[in-house]
């Protein structure tokens, strides 16, 4: 995008607080996508009709996990942790006819987002599709469900938003400057998720450094910091070697611990893995060794629990010599890792990783200078698609 796309967050919050529609975009890149958002407790028939006719994407309801539990909504079957977290679709018990009309969907949305809504006020399935935001919203996952829950909350309304992705005439996602043209055409303010992240980082603190000490490893002496994550009741760790200068790119590894990669195969070397038909990867031991050899760097260990399905999938890939599956936590846990890196002082990163497109990383004041795959090659920073 050539021009500054987003209005000040305060102006966007005022618009949402007074019942207006806004456009939410990922960032100011040419590949950014976007949606139309209205505070769910203020949504009207005209808003739903506008989303269906003009935005063209599926009309969804962003809610928090607390509200999902309050309404006792079961999850919709979903085989990927990377996708939006849908529950079963819903309908208001009273006041609707077919349920599909704009008026009926607006009513269902208002009922479901009301503070004292009860499970018996809704039936399933229906014509409104709730999507559950991650705890901590955009500070944990830079997604549309999180932004569309955070923004109404910050605007003083319920933490729920009715939203629909913006599509073009061919039914593809609208991108880049076309998002701004849509917003200008309809007189809507624009909020960038990257700006929302930055706004929340300045106003809120979601992680607390709970412990700091030194740790002597086979690869050298590291400072060890523990960060308490209250929403998950979890402890994340950071191992830091050397002085971290925000102006200088620093070796960085952000990962969750995986049993196969970091425990069972922890002693294997790149050459050994290749000879066995395995694809080499950055495990914890190899990352610490690389940082120890250079004398400066950071490893962040996220307290992300592996699912049994993920462990079985990795074991199957090992048996068939298939490439390891890409990390499924990367986007969802980006906010946690970014907050830890900010606290340590790391701003420019040389990531020990295969190239990955990280969305909205600029909102955390971070920059990926390059990627360092485990095969010894280097790659330029991937575009933040």
Tab-separated table of C-alpha atoms in Angstrom:
chain	number	residue	atom	x	y	z
A	1	UNK	CA	0.000	0.000	0.000
A	2	UNK	CA	1.326	3.410	-0.913
A	3	UNK	CA	-0.421	5.562	1.668
A	4	UNK	CA	-0.957	5.315	5.405
A	5	UNK	CA	-4.011	3.043	5.514
A	6	UNK	CA	-5.252	3.195	9.056
A	7	UNK	CA	-6.995	5.803	11.137
A	8	UNK	CA	-5.771	6.373	14.697
A	9	UNK	CA	-7.016	3.533	16.878
A	10	UNK	CA	-8.847	6.043	19.082
A	11	UNK	CA	-10.931	7.195	16.085
A	12	UNK	CA	-11.738	3.602	15.161
A	13	UNK	CA	-12.788	2.826	18.735
A	14	UNK	CA	-15.066	5.874	18.775
A	15	UNK	CA	-16.683	4.714	15.542
A	16	UNK	CA	-17.292	1.207	16.914
A	17	UNK	CA	-18.532	2.568	20.220
A	18	UNK	CA	-21.190	4.592	18.427
A	19	UNK	CA	-22.384	1.667	16.325
A	20	UNK	CA	-20.542	2.418	13.088
A	21	UNK	CA	-18.946	-0.055	10.711
A	22	UNK	CA	-15.167	-0.137	10.244
A	23	UNK	CA	-12.754	-2.018	8.009
A	24	UNK	CA	-10.096	-4.135	9.717
A	25	UNK	CA	-6.952	-4.978	7.734
A	26	UNK	CA	-3.925	-7.057	8.645
A	27	UNK	CA	-1.256	-4.438	7.923
A	28	UNK	CA	-0.166	-2.010	5.197
A	29	UNK	CA	1.285	-4.622	2.836
A	30	UNK	CA	0.043	-5.232	-0.696
A	31	UNK	CA	-1.012	-8.770	0.241
A	32	UNK	CA	-2.983	-7.820	3.346
A	33	UNK	CA	-6.606	-8.972	3.589
A	34	UNK	CA	-9.451	-7.374	5.516
A	35	UNK	CA	-12.980	-7.545	6.846
A	36	UNK	CA	-15.921	-5.321	7.763
A	37	UNK	CA	-16.612	-5.165	11.515
A	38	UNK	CA	-19.519	-3.927	13.670
A	39	UNK	CA	-19.786	-4.240	17.456
A	40	UNK	CA	-21.993	-7.320	17.841
A	41	UNK	CA	-24.250	-5.892	20.547
A	42	UNK	CA	-25.093	-2.983	18.219
A	43	UNK	CA	-25.432	-4.815	14.891
A	44	UNK	CA	-28.474	-3.996	12.765
A	45	UNK	CA	-30.319	-5.566	9.848
A	46	UNK	CA	-28.652	-2.982	7.580
A	47	UNK	CA	-25.197	-3.994	8.879
A	48	UNK	CA	-25.765	-7.689	8.124
A	49	UNK	CA	-27.170	-6.857	4.691
A	50	UNK	CA	-24.125	-4.650	3.987
A	51	UNK	CA	-21.748	-7.461	4.953
A	52	UNK	CA	-23.569	-10.012	2.817
A	53	UNK	CA	-23.980	-7.764	-0.220
A	54	UNK	CA	-20.850	-5.588	-0.112
A	55	UNK	CA	-18.203	-7.475	1.890
A	56	UNK	CA	-19.459	-10.809	0.460
A	57	UNK	CA	-17.687	-13.076	2.946
A	58	UNK	CA	-19.325	-15.368	5.502
A	59	UNK	CA	-20.874	-13.321	8.310
A	60	UNK	CA	-19.232	-14.466	11.559
A	61	UNK	CA	-19.442	-13.590	15.236
A	62	UNK	CA	-16.118	-13.177	17.060
A	63	UNK	CA	-16.444	-14.170	20.726
A	64	UNK	CA	-14.159	-14.937	23.646
A	65	UNK	CA	-13.578	-18.363	25.137
A	66	UNK	CA	-15.378	-17.154	28.275
A	67	UNK	CA	-18.509	-16.446	26.237
A	68	UNK	CA	-18.262	-19.803	24.464
A	69	UNK	CA	-18.262	-21.507	27.858
A	70	UNK	CA	-21.090	-19.243	29.087
A	71	UNK	CA	-23.224	-20.285	26.103
A	72	UNK	CA	-22.014	-23.935	26.252
A	73	UNK	CA	-21.232	-23.934	22.533
A	74	UNK	CA	-19.473	-27.109	21.316
A	75	UNK	CA	-16.613	-26.829	18.860
A	76	UNK	CA	-17.132	-27.438	15.186
A	77	UNK	CA	-14.945	-30.297	13.927
A	78	UNK	CA	-11.654	-28.802	12.718
A	79	UNK	CA	-8.545	-30.744	11.761
A	80	UNK	CA	-6.079	-27.829	11.871
A	81	UNK	CA	-5.026	-25.665	14.792
A	82	UNK	CA	-4.034	-22.931	12.330
A	83	UNK	CA	-7.595	-22.268	11.177
A	84	UNK	CA	-10.187	-20.070	12.820
A	85	UNK	CA	-11.794	-21.764	15.836
A	86	UNK	CA	-15.453	-22.145	14.847
A	87	UNK	CA	-18.161	-23.428	17.164
A	88	UNK	CA	-21.409	-24.927	15.947
A	89	UNK	CA	-23.656	-22.357	14.251
A	90	UNK	CA	-26.397	-20.724	16.286
A	91	UNK	CA	-29.877	-19.207	16.095
A	92	UNK	CA	-31.927	-17.173	18.544
A	93	UNK	CA	-34.797	-19.159	20.059
A	94	UNK	CA	-37.308	-16.323	19.900
A	95	UNK	CA	-38.016	-13.565	17.391
A	96	UNK	CA	-36.701	-15.231	14.222
A	97	UNK	CA	-38.486	-16.859	11.286
A	98	UNK	CA	-36.277	-18.686	8.787
A	99	UNK	CA	-33.112	-17.447	10.504
A	100	UNK	CA	-31.322	-16.575	7.268
A	101	UNK	CA	-32.696	-13.079	6.722
A	102	UNK	CA	-30.533	-10.081	7.605
A	103	UNK	CA	-32.980	-9.138	10.357
A	104	UNK	CA	-32.921	-12.649	11.839
A	105	UNK	CA	-29.125	-12.885	11.782
A	106	UNK	CA	-28.796	-9.440	13.347
A	107	UNK	CA	-31.158	-10.481	16.143
A	108	UNK	CA	-29.278	-13.735	16.749
A	109	UNK	CA	-25.994	-11.828	16.882
A	110	UNK	CA	-27.341	-9.301	19.416
A	111	UNK	CA	-28.832	-12.059	21.565
A	112	UNK	CA	-25.629	-14.128	21.572
A	113	UNK	CA	-23.468	-11.106	22.446
A	114	UNK	CA	-25.715	-9.828	25.236
A	115	UNK	CA	-23.991	-9.883	28.601
A	116	UNK	CA	-26.560	-12.138	30.276
A	117	UNK	CA	-27.292	-14.465	27.362
A	118	UNK	CA	-27.968	-18.057	28.443
A	119	UNK	CA	-27.529	-21.344	26.565
A	120	UNK	CA	-31.306	-21.771	26.413
A	121	UNK	CA	-31.601	-18.484	24.494
A	122	UNK	CA	-29.966	-20.171	21.480
A	123	UNK	CA	-30.400	-23.308	19.388
A	124	UNK	CA	-27.960	-25.151	17.123
A	125	UNK	CA	-27.440	-25.299	14.226
A	126	UNK	CA	-28.330	-21.884	12.879
A	127	UNK	CA	-27.270	-19.157	10.474
A	128	UNK	CA	-24.708	-17.264	12.597
A	129	UNK	CA	-21.180	-18.663	12.860
A	130	UNK	CA	-19.287	-17.925	16.107
A	131	UNK	CA	-15.483	-17.878	15.958
A	132	UNK	CA	-13.567	-18.026	19.246
A	133	UNK	CA	-10.638	-15.652	19.750
A	134	UNK	CA	-7.489	-16.780	21.519
A	135	UNK	CA	-6.907	-15.619	25.120
A	136	UNK	CA	-5.254	-12.178	25.105
A	137	UNK	CA	-6.633	-11.495	21.640
A	138	UNK	CA	-4.175	-10.039	19.126
A	139	UNK	CA	-1.339	-10.195	21.643
A	140	UNK	CA	-1.477	-13.965	21.283
A	141	UNK	CA	-2.717	-14.427	17.720
A	142	UNK	CA	-2.801	-11.683	15.097
A	143	UNK	CA	-6.048	-12.900	13.547
A	144	UNK	CA	-9.380	-11.418	12.564
A	145	UNK	CA	-11.373	-13.184	15.285
A	146	UNK	CA	-9.007	-11.736	17.883
A	147	UNK	CA	-9.099	-8.217	16.417
A	148	UNK	CA	-12.884	-8.313	16.031
A	149	UNK	CA	-13.230	-9.252	19.678
A	150	UNK	CA	-10.578	-6.848	21.011
A	151	UNK	CA	-11.760	-3.734	19.179
A	152	UNK	CA	-15.367	-3.705	20.460
A	153	UNK	CA	-14.105	-4.410	24.002
A	154	UNK	CA	-11.677	-1.508	23.828
A	155	UNK	CA	-14.534	0.624	22.476
A	156	UNK	CA	-16.491	0.015	25.675
A	157	UNK	CA	-18.889	-2.563	24.260
A	158	UNK	CA	-19.150	-6.321	24.719
A	159	UNK	CA	-16.068	-8.251	23.551
A	160	UNK	CA	-17.842	-9.553	20.463
A	161	UNK	CA	-17.913	-8.425	16.863
A	162	UNK	CA	-19.933	-9.250	13.756
A	163	UNK	CA	-17.588	-9.408	10.795
A	164	UNK	CA	-17.302	-10.595	7.199
A	165	UNK	CA	-14.189	-10.944	5.061
A	166	UNK	CA	-13.920	-8.670	2.033
A	167	UNK	CA	-14.065	-10.411	-1.351
A	168	UNK	CA	-13.646	-9.048	-4.876
A	169	UNK	CA	-15.920	-9.523	-7.914
A	170	UNK	CA	-14.330	-12.920	-8.632
A	171	UNK	CA	-14.942	-14.155	-5.083
A	172	UNK	CA	-11.274	-13.934	-4.097
A	173	UNK	CA	-9.991	-12.130	-1.008
A	174	UNK	CA	-9.702	-8.385	-1.522
A	175	UNK	CA	-6.122	-7.259	-0.904
A	176	UNK	CA	-3.855	-4.264	-0.442
A	177	UNK	CA	-4.961	-0.933	-1.844
A	178	UNK	CA	-8.299	-2.396	-2.917
A	179	UNK	CA	-9.185	-2.595	0.788
A	180	UNK	CA	-8.550	1.120	1.165
A	181	UNK	CA	-10.554	1.871	-1.947
A	182	UNK	CA	-13.494	-0.088	-0.498
A	183	UNK	CA	-13.247	1.775	2.816
A	184	UNK	CA	-13.044	5.137	1.021
A	185	UNK	CA	-16.000	4.280	-1.215
A	186	UNK	CA	-18.201	3.507	1.789
A	187	UNK	CA	-16.833	6.148	4.147
A	188	UNK	CA	-15.479	3.647	6.687
A	189	UNK	CA	-12.549	4.099	9.045
A	190	UNK	CA	-9.733	1.578	8.771
A	191	UNK	CA	-8.020	-0.260	11.637
A	192	UNK	CA	-4.795	-2.211	11.079
A	193	UNK	CA	-4.248	-5.258	13.292
A	194	UNK	CA	-0.566	-4.305	13.503
A	195	UNK	CA	-1.580	-0.912	14.949
A	196	UNK	CA	-3.995	-2.590	17.368
A	197	UNK	CA	-1.188	-4.851	18.595
A	198	UNK	CA	1.044	-1.836	19.160
A	199	UNK	CA	-1.770	0.022	20.962
A	200	UNK	CA	-2.375	-2.875	23.317
A	201	UNK	CA	1.330	-3.408	23.996
A	202	UNK	CA	1.605	0.201	25.140
A	203	UNK	CA	-1.490	-0.022	27.325
A	204	UNK	CA	-1.421	-3.568	28.682
A	205	UNK	CA	0.950	-6.194	30.015
A	206	UNK	CA	-0.021	-9.843	29.603
A	207	UNK	CA	3.245	-11.566	30.572
A	208	UNK	CA	5.193	-11.159	33.791
A	209	UNK	CA	8.869	-12.025	34.203
A	210	UNK	CA	8.727	-14.280	37.242
A	211	UNK	CA	12.312	-15.539	37.552
A	212	UNK	CA	15.825	-14.811	36.296
A	213	UNK	CA	19.009	-16.801	36.884
A	214	UNK	CA	22.041	-18.234	35.081
A	215	UNK	CA	22.219	-21.660	33.475
A	216	UNK	CA	25.435	-23.462	32.508
A	217	UNK	CA	24.869	-25.693	29.466
A	218	UNK	CA	27.242	-27.808	27.308
A	219	UNK	CA	27.132	-24.881	24.870
A	220	UNK	CA	27.994	-22.123	27.314
A	221	UNK	CA	26.462	-19.961	30.009
A	222	UNK	CA	22.992	-18.532	29.359
A	223	UNK	CA	20.778	-16.144	31.290
A	224	UNK	CA	17.502	-17.949	32.005
A	225	UNK	CA	14.270	-15.949	32.297
A	226	UNK	CA	10.838	-17.387	33.116
A	227	UNK	CA	7.637	-15.580	32.067
A	228	UNK	CA	4.293	-16.315	33.690
A	229	UNK	CA	1.350	-16.401	31.271
A	230	UNK	CA	-1.712	-15.839	33.472
A	231	UNK	CA	-4.458	-16.564	30.888
A	232	UNK	CA	-2.939	-19.997	30.195
A	233	UNK	CA	-1.503	-20.525	33.695
A	234	UNK	CA	1.739	-21.444	31.934
A	235	UNK	CA	5.435	-20.591	32.187
A	236	UNK	CA	7.471	-19.704	29.099
A	237	UNK	CA	11.289	-19.676	29.148
A	238	UNK	CA	13.965	-17.603	27.439
A	239	UNK	CA	17.676	-18.465	27.298
A	240	UNK	CA	19.867	-15.488	26.439
A	241	UNK	CA	23.600	-15.418	25.691
A	242	UNK	CA	25.565	-12.192	25.396
A	243	UNK	CA	24.438	-8.583	25.251
A	244	UNK	CA	21.336	-7.993	23.136
A	245	UNK	CA	21.441	-4.744	21.165
A	246	UNK	CA	18.065	-3.677	19.696
A	247	UNK	CA	19.866	-2.146	16.724
A	248	UNK	CA	21.808	-5.306	15.815
A	249	UNK	CA	20.318	-8.467	14.254
A	250	UNK	CA	20.592	-11.351	16.714
A	251	UNK	CA	20.348	-15.131	16.329
A	252	UNK	CA	16.868	-16.096	17.510
A	253	UNK	CA	14.960	-19.321	17.899
A	254	UNK	CA	11.295	-19.345	19.031
A	255	UNK	CA	9.707	-22.754	19.474
A	256	UNK	CA	7.574	-25.024	21.584
A	257	UNK	CA	9.292	-28.142	22.890
A	258	UNK	CA	8.467	-31.225	20.804
A	259	UNK	CA	9.117	-34.722	22.136
A	260	UNK	CA	10.436	-36.178	18.887
A	261	UNK	CA	12.556	-33.232	17.747
A	262	UNK	CA	13.937	-32.059	21.098
A	263	UNK	CA	14.088	-35.254	23.172
A	264	UNK	CA	14.202	-38.416	21.083
A	265	UNK	CA	16.331	-36.964	18.268
A	266	UNK	CA	18.117	-34.384	20.417
A	267	UNK	CA	21.523	-36.013	19.937
A	268	UNK	CA	21.347	-36.461	16.180
A	269	UNK	CA	23.438	-34.188	13.990
A	270	UNK	CA	22.503	-32.709	10.648
A	271	UNK	CA	24.774	-35.092	8.741
A	272	UNK	CA	23.439	-38.086	10.642
A	273	UNK	CA	19.865	-37.088	9.925
A	274	UNK	CA	20.566	-36.667	6.227
A	275	UNK	CA	22.286	-40.055	6.025
A	276	UNK	CA	19.245	-41.658	7.670
A	277	UNK	CA	16.917	-40.062	5.142
A	278	UNK	CA	15.573	-37.555	7.659
A	279	UNK	CA	15.173	-33.862	7.012
A	280	UNK	CA	17.374	-31.888	9.461
A	281	UNK	CA	15.663	-29.388	11.713
A	282	UNK	CA	16.561	-26.855	14.365
A	283	UNK	CA	16.001	-28.636	17.660
A	284	UNK	CA	16.724	-27.158	21.065
A	285	UNK	CA	20.208	-28.633	21.362
A	286	UNK	CA	21.269	-27.575	17.869
A	287	UNK	CA	19.921	-24.048	18.408
A	288	UNK	CA	21.846	-23.634	21.668
A	289	UNK	CA	24.987	-24.972	19.994
A	290	UNK	CA	24.715	-22.467	17.129
A	291	UNK	CA	24.185	-19.571	19.518
A	292	UNK	CA	27.008	-20.796	21.761
A	293	UNK	CA	29.385	-20.893	18.782
A	294	UNK	CA	28.496	-17.314	17.863
A	295	UNK	CA	28.454	-16.101	21.468
A	296	UNK	CA	25.182	-14.183	21.284
A	297	UNK	CA	21.558	-15.098	20.766
A	298	UNK	CA	18.146	-15.956	22.192
A	299	UNK	CA	16.082	-19.139	22.452
A	300	UNK	CA	12.450	-18.746	23.506
A	301	UNK	CA	10.660	-21.898	24.667
A	302	UNK	CA	6.888	-21.612	24.594
A	303	UNK	CA	4.697	-23.686	26.884
A	304	UNK	CA	2.611	-25.054	24.027
A	305	UNK	CA	1.203	-28.531	24.628
A	306	UNK	CA	1.617	-31.048	21.815
A	307	UNK	CA	-1.546	-32.872	20.846
A	308	UNK	CA	-1.426	-36.676	20.572
A	309	UNK	CA	-2.308	-36.308	16.874
A	310	UNK	CA	0.730	-34.073	16.326
A	311	UNK	CA	3.087	-36.535	18.032
A	312	UNK	CA	1.735	-39.429	15.952
A	313	UNK	CA	2.015	-37.354	12.788
A	314	UNK	CA	5.679	-36.567	13.464
A	315	UNK	CA	6.444	-40.226	14.254
A	316	UNK	CA	4.850	-41.269	10.957
A	317	UNK	CA	6.870	-38.672	9.062
A	318	UNK	CA	10.055	-39.971	10.691
A	319	UNK	CA	9.215	-43.539	9.679
A	320	UNK	CA	8.582	-42.567	6.050
A	321	UNK	CA	11.484	-40.062	5.857
A	322	UNK	CA	8.979	-37.299	5.052
A	323	UNK	CA	9.849	-33.668	5.876
A	324	UNK	CA	8.808	-32.634	9.397
A	325	UNK	CA	5.486	-30.838	9.569
A	326	UNK	CA	5.788	-27.057	9.848
A	327	UNK	CA	5.208	-25.702	13.360
A	328	UNK	CA	1.471	-25.421	13.904
A	329	UNK	CA	1.825	-22.921	16.743
A	330	UNK	CA	3.761	-20.259	14.811
A	331	UNK	CA	1.052	-17.701	14.073
A	332	UNK	CA	-1.057	-18.432	17.146
A	333	UNK	CA	1.850	-18.019	19.556
A	334	UNK	CA	3.566	-15.200	17.706
A	335	UNK	CA	2.333	-12.612	20.186
A	336	UNK	CA	3.723	-14.439	23.215
A	337	UNK	CA	7.149	-14.953	21.684
A	338	UNK	CA	7.193	-11.356	20.454
A	339	UNK	CA	6.428	-9.962	23.910
A	340	UNK	CA	9.297	-11.978	25.393
A	341	UNK	CA	11.715	-10.824	22.683
A	342	UNK	CA	10.680	-7.213	23.297
A	343	UNK	CA	11.332	-7.596	27.021
A	344	UNK	CA	14.784	-9.036	26.332
A	345	UNK	CA	15.589	-6.179	23.960
A	346	UNK	CA	15.686	-8.110	20.688
A	347	UNK	CA	14.218	-6.147	17.781
A	348	UNK	CA	16.046	-7.349	14.642
A	349	UNK	CA	16.033	-11.114	14.292
A	350	UNK	CA	18.116	-13.697	12.451
A	351	UNK	CA	15.641	-16.537	12.830
A	352	UNK	CA	16.868	-20.103	13.104
A	353	UNK	CA	14.023	-21.368	10.964
A	354	UNK	CA	12.837	-22.227	7.514
A	355	UNK	CA	11.357	-19.098	5.871
A	356	UNK	CA	7.889	-18.430	7.280
A	357	UNK	CA	5.568	-15.525	6.529
A	358	UNK	CA	4.745	-13.872	9.859
A	359	UNK	CA	1.782	-11.518	9.808
A	360	UNK	CA	1.745	-8.220	11.680
A	361	UNK	CA	5.156	-8.696	13.252
A	362	UNK	CA	5.764	-4.951	12.805
A	363	UNK	CA	3.056	-4.333	15.397
A	364	UNK	CA	5.440	-5.795	17.970
A	365	UNK	CA	8.297	-3.545	16.775
A	366	UNK	CA	10.145	-6.612	15.469
A	367	UNK	CA	11.917	-7.133	12.155
A	368	UNK	CA	13.115	-10.389	10.604
A	369	UNK	CA	16.468	-9.667	8.963
A	370	UNK	CA	17.001	-13.186	7.601
A	371	UNK	CA	16.113	-16.842	8.015
A	372	UNK	CA	18.755	-19.482	8.718
A	373	UNK	CA	17.486	-22.957	7.728
A	374	UNK	CA	19.129	-25.949	9.453
A	375	UNK	CA	20.860	-27.048	6.235
A	376	UNK	CA	23.355	-24.181	6.564
A	377	UNK	CA	21.881	-21.964	3.874
A	378	UNK	CA	20.475	-18.477	4.407
A	379	UNK	CA	17.285	-16.953	3.093
A	380	UNK	CA	16.032	-13.371	3.004
A	381	UNK	CA	13.138	-12.441	5.223
A	382	UNK	CA	9.888	-13.814	3.844
A	383	UNK	CA	7.177	-11.292	3.006
A	384	UNK	CA	4.647	-10.739	5.794
A	385	UNK	CA	1.787	-11.940	3.635
